[in-house]
Amino acid sequence: MAKKSSMWTPANIVTCARVVFVPVWLVMAEVLGGPGAGGIAVFVAFCLLSLTDKLDGYLARSRNEVTTFGKFLDPIADKLVVIVALCYLLECGAPVSWALLVIVAREFLVSGLRMVVATKGIVIAAGNLGKWKTATTMVSICGCLLAMALANTPTVAGPLQTLSYALLAVAVVLTIWSGVDYFVKSWGALADDEPEDAGASDASGSDASDAAPTWDDAVALAFEVLEAARKRGVHVGTAESCTGGLVEAALTAVPGSSDVVMGAVGSYACSVKQAILGVSGDTLASVGAVSSECAQQMAEGALEALGCEASVSVTGIAGPGGATPGKPVGLVWFGVSVAGQTRTESVVFPGDRAEVRLRSVMHALGMLKGALEG
């Protein structure tokens, strides 16, 4: 019973209502659509349908009720609204077939990419490009519907229709751009024929299929990181969540590290991630703390918070609990920021909590060393 009540939050109810109302709106458009009051009613109904996307997002964040069900259903509802509306416009003779083709093709490709990389424990979350793409598409569709309703007033309908098609062209560009962004984020997983946990040893020596590293291994690797930082003439800092400061501990275990290490931000709580490191509340609400976006913002925030030129971030699920769909125990996201460039990657580590944390330390140090030497 508790599980059911936790799923049926106000935000999720709004999202479900949006899905249910889509076929109702289509029937309404088929019956009432066209010039005149009926077309205005169709336009207003679609505007309200579009605005529910903002409403359910606001409810989820403001009430701290972001759920797995909501993350699953909300993007599907958005796509359903857009595709049904474009199909209706196409049926009415609007030249939107090219936009419909691009949008549908992009959704198929992105869904496929997400499924493939999910098998390696990597979650590719929606970014700001996707949000702008959806918003621009919705606005352009609203403009097309209003232009159809005002067809008897050509001095208004003509320019409005031209503007709407221009916005739709922008939406298509954003659709392609966001699709390429997904592909770039997935490239590492697509190009690697080995399981994700078998590819973690390149720089850190923390191959998830090897024997667990020791603390002495971490300190030895930390020594190499410090030497690389000295050669480059930079200071380093860390932003750590699941490792709880162990990366900094390995660095400061090396005698003389004070000339390089500026410190660490132990951002175990999301509130600290926001307040100290500047992680966006929208990021935490939409994709969570264990994500590429959060790792990137943690690493970049550490540069400013600690006054260093190089940083590494760690955020993950060390276990034994905390797993969610698409984010298993052992999933850790890393970010490294050096010379204005930030890179993120994830690994799913085996072992118990202590082993996951130590492997994470090794991987973080390896990423930082590689970035400093690169």
mmCIF file of C-alpha atoms in Angstrom:
data_model
loop_
_atom_site.group_PDB
_atom_site.id
_atom_site.type_symbol
_atom_site.label_atom_id
_atom_site.label_comp_id
_atom_site.label_asym_id
_atom_site.label_seq_id
_atom_site.Cartn_x
_atom_site.Cartn_y
_atom_site.Cartn_z
ATOM 1 C CA MET A 1 0.000 0.000 0.000
ATOM 2 C CA ALA A 2 2.823 2.389 0.799
ATOM 3 C CA LYS A 3 4.372 1.782 -2.545
ATOM 4 C CA LYS A 4 1.158 2.722 -4.329
ATOM 5 C CA SER A 5 0.708 5.949 -2.364
ATOM 6 C CA SER A 6 4.294 6.986 -3.018
ATOM 7 C CA MET A 7 3.788 6.579 -6.756
ATOM 8 C CA TRP A 8 0.538 8.502 -7.024
ATOM 9 C CA THR A 9 1.918 11.914 -6.171
ATOM 10 C CA PRO A 10 0.192 15.100 -7.404
ATOM 11 C CA ALA A 11 2.926 15.490 -10.050
ATOM 12 C CA ASN A 12 2.402 11.961 -11.373
ATOM 13 C CA ILE A 13 -1.367 12.432 -11.416
ATOM 14 C CA VAL A 14 -0.928 15.528 -13.579
ATOM 15 C CA THR A 15 1.389 13.598 -15.921
ATOM 16 C CA CYS A 16 -1.125 10.740 -16.228
ATOM 17 C CA ALA A 17 -3.887 13.266 -16.913
ATOM 18 C CA ARG A 18 -1.777 14.697 -19.736
ATOM 19 C CA VAL A 19 -1.428 11.255 -21.316
ATOM 20 C CA VAL A 20 -5.146 10.516 -20.976
ATOM 21 C CA PHE A 21 -6.141 13.900 -22.409
ATOM 22 C CA VAL A 22 -4.075 13.527 -25.590
ATOM 23 C CA PRO A 23 -6.643 11.359 -27.444
ATOM 24 C CA VAL A 24 -9.415 13.582 -26.072
ATOM 25 C CA TRP A 25 -7.685 16.609 -27.544
ATOM 26 C CA LEU A 26 -7.242 14.823 -30.883
ATOM 27 C CA VAL A 27 -10.961 14.070 -31.099
ATOM 28 C CA MET A 28 -11.683 17.675 -30.169
ATOM 29 C CA ALA A 29 -9.335 18.888 -32.907
ATOM 30 C CA GLU A 30 -10.890 16.600 -35.515
ATOM 31 C CA VAL A 31 -14.401 17.816 -34.663
ATOM 32 C CA LEU A 32 -13.856 21.504 -33.882
ATOM 33 C CA GLY A 33 -10.581 22.355 -35.598
ATOM 34 C CA GLY A 34 -10.329 24.957 -38.320
ATOM 35 C CA PRO A 35 -11.066 28.670 -38.637
ATOM 36 C CA GLY A 36 -13.259 30.254 -36.003
ATOM 37 C CA ALA A 37 -14.208 29.655 -32.380
ATOM 38 C CA GLY A 38 -13.708 25.907 -32.631
ATOM 39 C CA GLY A 39 -10.124 26.366 -33.744
ATOM 40 C CA ILE A 40 -9.512 28.818 -30.892
ATOM 41 C CA ALA A 41 -10.822 26.209 -28.452
ATOM 42 C CA VAL A 42 -8.442 23.613 -29.913
ATOM 43 C CA PHE A 43 -5.559 26.082 -29.578
ATOM 44 C CA VAL A 44 -6.390 26.901 -25.947
ATOM 45 C CA ALA A 45 -6.773 23.226 -25.075
ATOM 46 C CA PHE A 46 -3.363 22.432 -26.529
ATOM 47 C CA CYS A 47 -1.763 25.325 -24.623
ATOM 48 C CA LEU A 48 -3.200 23.975 -21.379
ATOM 49 C CA LEU A 49 -2.026 20.489 -22.304
ATOM 50 C CA SER A 50 1.494 21.805 -22.900
ATOM 51 C CA LEU A 51 1.590 23.777 -19.655
ATOM 52 C CA THR A 52 0.904 20.649 -17.598
ATOM 53 C CA ASP A 53 4.510 19.669 -18.328
ATOM 54 C CA LYS A 54 5.693 22.697 -16.338
ATOM 55 C CA LEU A 55 3.098 22.038 -13.643
ATOM 56 C CA ASP A 56 4.076 18.441 -12.921
ATOM 57 C CA GLY A 57 7.765 19.398 -12.884
ATOM 58 C CA TYR A 58 7.085 22.205 -10.416
ATOM 59 C CA LEU A 59 4.997 19.951 -8.178
ATOM 60 C CA ALA A 60 7.640 17.204 -8.159
ATOM 61 C CA ARG A 61 10.478 19.568 -7.234
ATOM 62 C CA SER A 62 8.626 21.807 -4.784
ATOM 63 C CA ARG A 63 7.167 18.841 -2.891
ATOM 64 C CA ASN A 64 10.380 16.798 -3.115
ATOM 65 C CA GLU A 65 8.414 14.000 -4.763
ATOM 66 C CA VAL A 66 10.554 13.095 -7.778
ATOM 67 C CA THR A 67 9.771 9.427 -8.458
ATOM 68 C CA THR A 68 11.025 6.746 -10.810
ATOM 69 C CA PHE A 69 7.514 6.454 -12.256
ATOM 70 C CA GLY A 70 7.493 10.177 -12.983
ATOM 71 C CA LYS A 71 10.921 10.073 -14.636
ATOM 72 C CA PHE A 72 9.636 7.254 -16.856
ATOM 73 C CA LEU A 73 6.236 8.681 -17.768
ATOM 74 C CA ASP A 74 6.938 12.423 -18.105
ATOM 75 C CA PRO A 75 9.184 12.254 -21.218
ATOM 76 C CA ILE A 76 6.797 9.758 -22.826
ATOM 77 C CA ALA A 77 3.893 12.146 -22.227
ATOM 78 C CA ASP A 78 5.828 15.018 -23.803
ATOM 79 C CA LYS A 79 6.656 12.991 -26.897
ATOM 80 C CA LEU A 80 3.062 11.790 -27.203
ATOM 81 C CA VAL A 81 1.711 15.352 -27.102
ATOM 82 C CA VAL A 82 4.171 16.577 -29.735
ATOM 83 C CA ILE A 83 3.823 13.659 -32.136
ATOM 84 C CA VAL A 84 0.007 13.600 -32.011
ATOM 85 C CA ALA A 85 -0.160 17.353 -32.596
ATOM 86 C CA LEU A 86 2.236 17.185 -35.548
ATOM 87 C CA CYS A 87 0.245 14.310 -37.056
ATOM 88 C CA TYR A 88 -2.900 16.427 -36.784
ATOM 89 C CA LEU A 89 -1.205 19.405 -38.440
ATOM 90 C CA LEU A 90 0.069 17.120 -41.203
ATOM 91 C CA GLU A 91 -3.459 15.819 -41.741
ATOM 92 C CA CYS A 92 -4.649 19.430 -42.079
ATOM 93 C CA GLY A 93 -2.124 20.046 -44.839
ATOM 94 C CA ALA A 94 0.607 21.822 -42.882
ATOM 95 C CA PRO A 95 4.145 21.139 -44.236
ATOM 96 C CA VAL A 96 5.430 19.513 -41.046
ATOM 97 C CA SER A 97 6.280 16.048 -42.343
ATOM 98 C CA TRP A 98 10.020 16.815 -42.239
ATOM 99 C CA ALA A 99 9.790 17.901 -38.604
ATOM 100 C CA LEU A 100 7.737 14.845 -37.689
ATOM 101 C CA LEU A 101 10.238 12.536 -39.365
ATOM 102 C CA VAL A 102 13.233 14.089 -37.572
ATOM 103 C CA ILE A 103 11.531 14.097 -34.171
ATOM 104 C CA VAL A 104 10.304 10.498 -34.390
ATOM 105 C CA ALA A 105 13.658 9.259 -35.731
ATOM 106 C CA ARG A 106 15.526 11.065 -32.957
ATOM 107 C CA GLU A 107 13.297 9.546 -30.258
ATOM 108 C CA PHE A 108 13.825 6.028 -31.610
ATOM 109 C CA LEU A 109 17.604 6.525 -31.766
ATOM 110 C CA VAL A 110 17.874 8.083 -28.310
ATOM 111 C CA SER A 111 15.697 5.381 -26.748
ATOM 112 C CA GLY A 112 17.902 2.743 -28.356
ATOM 113 C CA LEU A 113 21.069 4.450 -27.114
ATOM 114 C CA ARG A 114 19.705 4.620 -23.581
ATOM 115 C CA MET A 115 18.845 0.926 -23.632
ATOM 116 C CA VAL A 116 22.301 -0.064 -24.905
ATOM 117 C CA VAL A 117 24.309 1.996 -22.440
ATOM 118 C CA ALA A 118 21.996 1.003 -19.576
ATOM 119 C CA THR A 119 23.264 -2.570 -19.994
ATOM 120 C CA LYS A 120 26.682 -1.229 -18.949
ATOM 121 C CA GLY A 121 25.319 0.597 -15.941
ATOM 122 C CA ILE A 122 25.446 4.046 -17.530
ATOM 123 C CA VAL A 123 22.497 6.413 -17.351
ATOM 124 C CA ILE A 124 22.320 9.041 -20.093
ATOM 125 C CA ALA A 125 20.073 11.745 -18.692
ATOM 126 C CA ALA A 126 18.196 14.465 -20.514
ATOM 127 C CA GLY A 127 20.037 17.757 -20.754
ATOM 128 C CA ASN A 128 19.044 21.367 -21.285
ATOM 129 C CA LEU A 129 19.113 20.938 -25.064
ATOM 130 C CA GLY A 130 16.299 18.424 -24.812
ATOM 131 C CA LYS A 131 14.248 20.772 -22.651
ATOM 132 C CA TRP A 132 14.696 23.671 -25.075
ATOM 133 C CA LYS A 133 13.839 21.368 -27.960
ATOM 134 C CA THR A 134 10.564 20.360 -26.335
ATOM 135 C CA ALA A 135 9.624 23.925 -25.376
ATOM 136 C CA THR A 136 10.374 25.327 -28.838
ATOM 137 C CA THR A 137 8.393 22.554 -30.512
ATOM 138 C CA MET A 138 5.382 23.154 -28.252
ATOM 139 C CA VAL A 139 5.416 26.915 -28.930
ATOM 140 C CA SER A 140 5.678 26.396 -32.695
ATOM 141 C CA ILE A 141 2.734 23.972 -32.642
ATOM 142 C CA CYS A 142 0.669 26.466 -30.630
ATOM 143 C CA GLY A 143 1.455 29.095 -33.247
ATOM 144 C CA CYS A 144 0.405 26.804 -36.094
ATOM 145 C CA LEU A 145 -2.890 25.972 -34.359
ATOM 146 C CA LEU A 146 -3.631 29.649 -33.702
ATOM 147 C CA ALA A 147 -2.800 30.543 -37.309
ATOM 148 C CA MET A 148 -5.281 27.891 -38.495
ATOM 149 C CA ALA A 149 -7.947 29.284 -36.150
ATOM 150 C CA LEU A 150 -7.349 32.807 -37.486
ATOM 151 C CA ALA A 151 -7.283 31.787 -41.152
ATOM 152 C CA ASN A 152 -10.160 34.179 -41.866
ATOM 153 C CA THR A 153 -7.865 37.033 -40.846
ATOM 154 C CA PRO A 154 -4.960 36.548 -43.273
ATOM 155 C CA THR A 155 -3.089 39.694 -42.172
ATOM 156 C CA VAL A 156 -2.583 38.032 -38.777
ATOM 157 C CA ALA A 157 -2.592 34.366 -39.730
ATOM 158 C CA GLY A 158 0.057 34.709 -42.456
ATOM 159 C CA PRO A 159 2.877 36.239 -40.394
ATOM 160 C CA LEU A 160 1.981 34.026 -37.420
ATOM 161 C CA GLN A 161 2.201 30.927 -39.562
ATOM 162 C CA THR A 162 5.577 32.027 -40.979
ATOM 163 C CA LEU A 163 6.917 32.650 -37.475
ATOM 164 C CA SER A 164 5.617 29.280 -36.289
ATOM 165 C CA TYR A 165 7.337 27.425 -39.124
ATOM 166 C CA ALA A 166 10.556 29.292 -38.348
ATOM 167 C CA LEU A 167 10.320 28.198 -34.713
ATOM 168 C CA LEU A 168 9.647 24.651 -35.862
ATOM 169 C CA ALA A 169 12.830 24.795 -37.936
ATOM 170 C CA VAL A 170 14.727 25.885 -34.825
ATOM 171 C CA ALA A 171 13.109 22.999 -32.930
ATOM 172 C CA VAL A 172 14.326 20.566 -35.594
ATOM 173 C CA VAL A 173 17.872 21.914 -35.264
ATOM 174 C CA LEU A 174 17.685 21.501 -31.467
ATOM 175 C CA THR A 175 16.260 18.015 -31.953
ATOM 176 C CA ILE A 176 19.220 16.977 -34.087
ATOM 177 C CA TRP A 177 21.688 18.746 -31.788
ATOM 178 C CA SER A 178 20.338 17.082 -28.656
ATOM 179 C CA GLY A 179 20.386 13.727 -30.433
ATOM 180 C CA VAL A 180 24.056 14.216 -31.305
ATOM 181 C CA ASP A 181 24.682 15.196 -27.672
ATOM 182 C CA TYR A 182 23.179 11.891 -26.525
ATOM 183 C CA PHE A 183 25.368 10.034 -29.010
ATOM 184 C CA VAL A 184 28.516 11.808 -27.778
ATOM 185 C CA LYS A 185 27.648 10.970 -24.169
ATOM 186 C CA SER A 186 27.091 7.334 -25.186
ATOM 187 C CA TRP A 187 30.195 7.045 -27.359
ATOM 188 C CA GLY A 188 32.418 5.546 -24.687
ATOM 189 C CA ALA A 189 29.955 2.769 -23.996
ATOM 190 C CA LEU A 190 29.249 2.154 -27.684
ATOM 191 C CA ALA A 191 32.922 2.056 -28.667
ATOM 192 C CA ASP A 192 33.909 -0.250 -25.816
ATOM 193 C CA ASP A 193 33.281 -3.905 -26.574
ATOM 194 C CA GLU A 194 34.217 -4.874 -23.030
ATOM 195 C CA PRO A 195 31.800 -4.528 -20.109
ATOM 196 C CA GLU A 196 31.993 -1.157 -18.426
ATOM 197 C CA ASP A 197 33.492 -2.570 -15.258
ATOM 198 C CA ALA A 198 36.288 -4.148 -17.277
ATOM 199 C CA GLY A 199 37.366 -0.825 -18.737
ATOM 200 C CA ALA A 200 38.112 1.005 -15.528
ATOM 201 C CA SER A 201 41.795 0.168 -15.317
ATOM 202 C CA ASP A 202 43.184 2.349 -18.116
ATOM 203 C CA ALA A 203 44.508 5.098 -15.895
ATOM 204 C CA SER A 204 43.792 4.053 -12.349
ATOM 205 C CA GLY A 205 44.697 0.411 -12.122
ATOM 206 C CA SER A 206 41.279 -0.173 -10.586
ATOM 207 C CA ASP A 207 39.972 -2.712 -13.069
ATOM 208 C CA ALA A 208 36.678 -3.931 -11.617
ATOM 209 C CA SER A 209 37.512 -7.501 -12.669
ATOM 210 C CA ASP A 210 40.902 -7.488 -10.865
ATOM 211 C CA ALA A 211 41.621 -8.114 -7.231
ATOM 212 C CA ALA A 212 40.576 -5.295 -4.952
ATOM 213 C CA PRO A 213 43.210 -2.549 -4.568
ATOM 214 C CA THR A 214 44.771 -1.775 -1.217
ATOM 215 C CA TRP A 215 45.184 1.532 0.590
ATOM 216 C CA ASP A 216 48.898 1.390 -0.183
ATOM 217 C CA ASP A 217 47.987 1.214 -3.887
ATOM 218 C CA ALA A 218 45.903 4.369 -3.496
ATOM 219 C CA VAL A 219 48.697 6.258 -1.719
ATOM 220 C CA ALA A 220 51.213 5.195 -4.379
ATOM 221 C CA LEU A 221 48.909 6.461 -7.127
ATOM 222 C CA ALA A 222 48.316 9.665 -5.159
ATOM 223 C CA PHE A 223 52.091 10.258 -5.176
ATOM 224 C CA GLU A 224 52.046 10.107 -8.991
ATOM 225 C CA VAL A 225 49.124 12.558 -9.092
ATOM 226 C CA LEU A 226 51.035 15.028 -6.916
ATOM 227 C CA GLU A 227 54.108 14.768 -9.122
ATOM 228 C CA ALA A 228 51.997 15.398 -12.231
ATOM 229 C CA ALA A 229 50.398 18.427 -10.575
ATOM 230 C CA ARG A 230 53.804 19.868 -9.604
ATOM 231 C CA LYS A 231 55.088 19.484 -13.158
ATOM 232 C CA ARG A 232 52.032 21.300 -14.438
ATOM 233 C CA GLY A 233 52.213 23.927 -11.723
ATOM 234 C CA VAL A 234 48.632 23.543 -10.495
ATOM 235 C CA HIS A 235 46.832 22.957 -7.216
ATOM 236 C CA VAL A 236 44.255 20.191 -6.852
ATOM 237 C CA GLY A 237 41.079 19.688 -4.887
ATOM 238 C CA THR A 238 38.360 17.082 -4.564
ATOM 239 C CA ALA A 239 34.560 17.060 -4.329
ATOM 240 C CA GLU A 240 33.451 13.778 -2.804
ATOM 241 C CA SER A 241 30.184 12.145 -1.963
ATOM 242 C CA CYS A 242 30.285 8.343 -1.673
ATOM 243 C CA THR A 243 34.045 8.308 -0.934
ATOM 244 C CA GLY A 244 33.617 10.702 1.983
ATOM 245 C CA GLY A 245 37.014 12.385 1.632
ATOM 246 C CA LEU A 246 39.079 9.278 0.932
ATOM 247 C CA VAL A 247 40.537 10.742 -2.274
ATOM 248 C CA GLU A 248 41.878 13.714 -0.346
ATOM 249 C CA ALA A 249 43.032 11.369 2.423
ATOM 250 C CA ALA A 250 45.115 9.403 -0.091
ATOM 251 C CA LEU A 251 46.633 12.610 -1.461
ATOM 252 C CA THR A 252 47.460 14.037 1.965
ATOM 253 C CA ALA A 253 48.905 10.700 3.109
ATOM 254 C CA VAL A 254 51.883 11.571 0.915
ATOM 255 C CA PRO A 255 54.464 13.700 2.798
ATOM 256 C CA GLY A 256 54.818 17.202 1.359
ATOM 257 C CA SER A 257 51.406 17.194 -0.336
ATOM 258 C CA SER A 258 50.496 20.557 1.191
ATOM 259 C CA ASP A 259 52.147 22.419 -1.681
ATOM 260 C CA VAL A 260 49.640 20.897 -4.109
ATOM 261 C CA VAL A 261 46.449 19.910 -2.266
ATOM 262 C CA MET A 262 44.040 22.753 -1.500
ATOM 263 C CA GLY A 263 41.395 20.641 0.238
ATOM 264 C CA ALA A 264 38.183 18.730 -0.269
ATOM 265 C CA VAL A 265 34.459 19.330 -0.138
ATOM 266 C CA GLY A 266 32.729 16.399 1.537
ATOM 267 C CA SER A 267 29.403 16.907 -0.187
ATOM 268 C CA TYR A 268 27.580 13.836 1.060
ATOM 269 C CA ALA A 269 24.230 15.637 1.342
ATOM 270 C CA CYS A 270 22.509 17.122 -1.700
ATOM 271 C CA SER A 271 22.052 20.370 0.212
ATOM 272 C CA VAL A 272 25.839 20.691 0.499
ATOM 273 C CA LYS A 273 26.254 19.900 -3.198
ATOM 274 C CA GLN A 274 23.964 22.829 -3.935
ATOM 275 C CA ALA A 275 25.173 25.314 -1.323
ATOM 276 C CA ILE A 276 28.948 24.764 -1.560
ATOM 277 C CA LEU A 277 29.515 23.347 -5.044
ATOM 278 C CA GLY A 278 26.708 25.082 -6.921
ATOM 279 C CA VAL A 279 25.045 21.903 -8.184
ATOM 280 C CA SER A 280 21.733 22.864 -9.768
ATOM 281 C CA GLY A 281 18.546 21.950 -7.946
ATOM 282 C CA ASP A 282 17.012 21.092 -11.314
ATOM 283 C CA THR A 283 19.843 18.627 -11.938
ATOM 284 C CA LEU A 284 19.291 16.893 -8.609
ATOM 285 C CA ALA A 285 15.538 16.775 -9.177
ATOM 286 C CA SER A 286 15.626 15.559 -12.779
ATOM 287 C CA VAL A 287 18.603 13.171 -12.941
ATOM 288 C CA GLY A 288 19.726 12.818 -9.335
ATOM 289 C CA ALA A 289 23.019 13.076 -7.502
ATOM 290 C CA VAL A 290 24.424 9.963 -9.183
ATOM 291 C CA SER A 291 24.659 11.345 -12.701
ATOM 292 C CA SER A 292 27.027 12.792 -15.257
ATOM 293 C CA GLU A 293 25.544 16.248 -14.811
ATOM 294 C CA CYS A 294 26.023 16.218 -11.039
ATOM 295 C CA ALA A 295 29.595 14.919 -11.301
ATOM 296 C CA GLN A 296 30.421 17.667 -13.799
ATOM 297 C CA GLN A 297 28.941 20.421 -11.660
ATOM 298 C CA MET A 298 30.663 19.064 -8.543
ATOM 299 C CA ALA A 299 34.068 19.094 -10.243
ATOM 300 C CA GLU A 300 33.581 22.589 -11.622
ATOM 301 C CA GLY A 301 32.194 23.848 -8.327
ATOM 302 C CA ALA A 302 35.243 22.524 -6.477
ATOM 303 C CA LEU A 303 37.524 24.731 -8.563
ATOM 304 C CA GLU A 304 35.773 27.837 -7.315
ATOM 305 C CA ALA A 305 35.097 26.651 -3.761
ATOM 306 C CA LEU A 306 38.694 25.545 -3.165
ATOM 307 C CA GLY A 307 40.577 27.981 -5.372
ATOM 308 C CA CYS A 308 42.381 25.260 -7.294
ATOM 309 C CA GLU A 309 43.126 24.739 -10.981
ATOM 310 C CA ALA A 310 42.388 20.993 -11.134
ATOM 311 C CA SER A 311 39.703 18.952 -9.424
ATOM 312 C CA VAL A 312 38.097 15.541 -9.348
ATOM 313 C CA SER A 313 34.591 14.629 -8.182
ATOM 314 C CA VAL A 314 33.041 11.355 -7.052
ATOM 315 C CA THR A 315 29.343 10.585 -6.596
ATOM 316 C CA GLY A 316 27.831 7.125 -6.539
ATOM 317 C CA ILE A 317 26.072 4.264 -4.784
ATOM 318 C CA ALA A 318 28.518 2.385 -2.564
ATOM 319 C CA GLY A 319 25.820 0.123 -1.112
ATOM 320 C CA PRO A 320 24.650 -2.118 0.256
ATOM 321 C CA GLY A 321 21.388 -0.231 -0.345
ATOM 322 C CA GLY A 322 20.430 2.765 -2.438
ATOM 323 C CA ALA A 323 20.002 1.124 -5.845
ATOM 324 C CA THR A 324 17.269 2.406 -8.150
ATOM 325 C CA PRO A 325 16.166 1.301 -11.656
ATOM 326 C CA GLY A 326 19.060 2.058 -14.008
ATOM 327 C CA LYS A 327 21.402 2.851 -11.107
ATOM 328 C CA PRO A 328 22.719 -0.340 -9.476
ATOM 329 C CA VAL A 329 24.825 -0.630 -6.354
ATOM 330 C CA GLY A 330 28.421 0.056 -7.356
ATOM 331 C CA LEU A 331 27.566 2.701 -9.966
ATOM 332 C CA VAL A 332 29.889 5.679 -9.514
ATOM 333 C CA TRP A 333 30.123 8.813 -11.624
ATOM 334 C CA PHE A 334 33.393 10.747 -11.803
ATOM 335 C CA GLY A 335 34.207 14.220 -13.051
ATOM 336 C CA VAL A 336 37.609 15.778 -13.639
ATOM 337 C CA SER A 337 38.146 19.444 -14.473
ATOM 338 C CA VAL A 338 41.508 20.798 -15.627
ATOM 339 C CA ALA A 339 42.342 23.847 -17.764
ATOM 340 C CA GLY A 340 38.726 24.720 -18.431
ATOM 341 C CA GLN A 341 37.854 21.224 -19.668
ATOM 342 C CA THR A 342 35.559 18.906 -17.710
ATOM 343 C CA ARG A 343 35.074 15.228 -18.486
ATOM 344 C CA THR A 344 32.811 12.704 -16.804
ATOM 345 C CA GLU A 345 32.595 8.938 -16.868
ATOM 346 C CA SER A 346 30.963 6.163 -14.882
ATOM 347 C CA VAL A 347 31.929 2.700 -13.701
ATOM 348 C CA VAL A 348 29.974 -0.054 -11.978
ATOM 349 C CA PHE A 349 32.304 -1.570 -9.371
ATOM 350 C CA PRO A 350 31.913 -4.997 -7.744
ATOM 351 C CA GLY A 351 32.390 -5.786 -4.089
ATOM 352 C CA ASP A 352 31.071 -4.567 -0.771
ATOM 353 C CA ARG A 353 30.823 -0.955 0.359
ATOM 354 C CA ALA A 354 34.470 -0.696 1.419
ATOM 355 C CA GLU A 355 35.718 -2.171 -1.859
ATOM 356 C CA VAL A 356 33.519 0.077 -4.005
ATOM 357 C CA ARG A 357 34.786 3.132 -2.143
ATOM 358 C CA LEU A 358 38.439 2.123 -2.474
ATOM 359 C CA ARG A 359 38.072 1.280 -6.157
ATOM 360 C CA SER A 360 36.419 4.679 -6.589
ATOM 361 C CA VAL A 361 39.408 6.375 -4.959
ATOM 362 C CA MET A 362 41.756 4.595 -7.345
ATOM 363 C CA HIS A 363 39.676 5.513 -10.371
ATOM 364 C CA ALA A 364 39.348 9.154 -9.326
ATOM 365 C CA LEU A 365 43.091 9.436 -8.816
ATOM 366 C CA GLY A 366 43.715 7.759 -12.149
ATOM 367 C CA MET A 367 41.396 10.157 -13.973
ATOM 368 C CA LEU A 368 43.039 13.156 -12.305
ATOM 369 C CA LYS A 369 46.526 11.900 -13.150
ATOM 370 C CA GLY A 370 45.537 11.320 -16.768
ATOM 371 C CA ALA A 371 44.025 14.790 -17.082
ATOM 372 C CA LEU A 372 47.089 16.439 -15.558
ATOM 373 C CA GLU A 373 49.442 14.597 -17.893
ATOM 374 C CA GLY A 374 47.259 15.074 -20.948
#
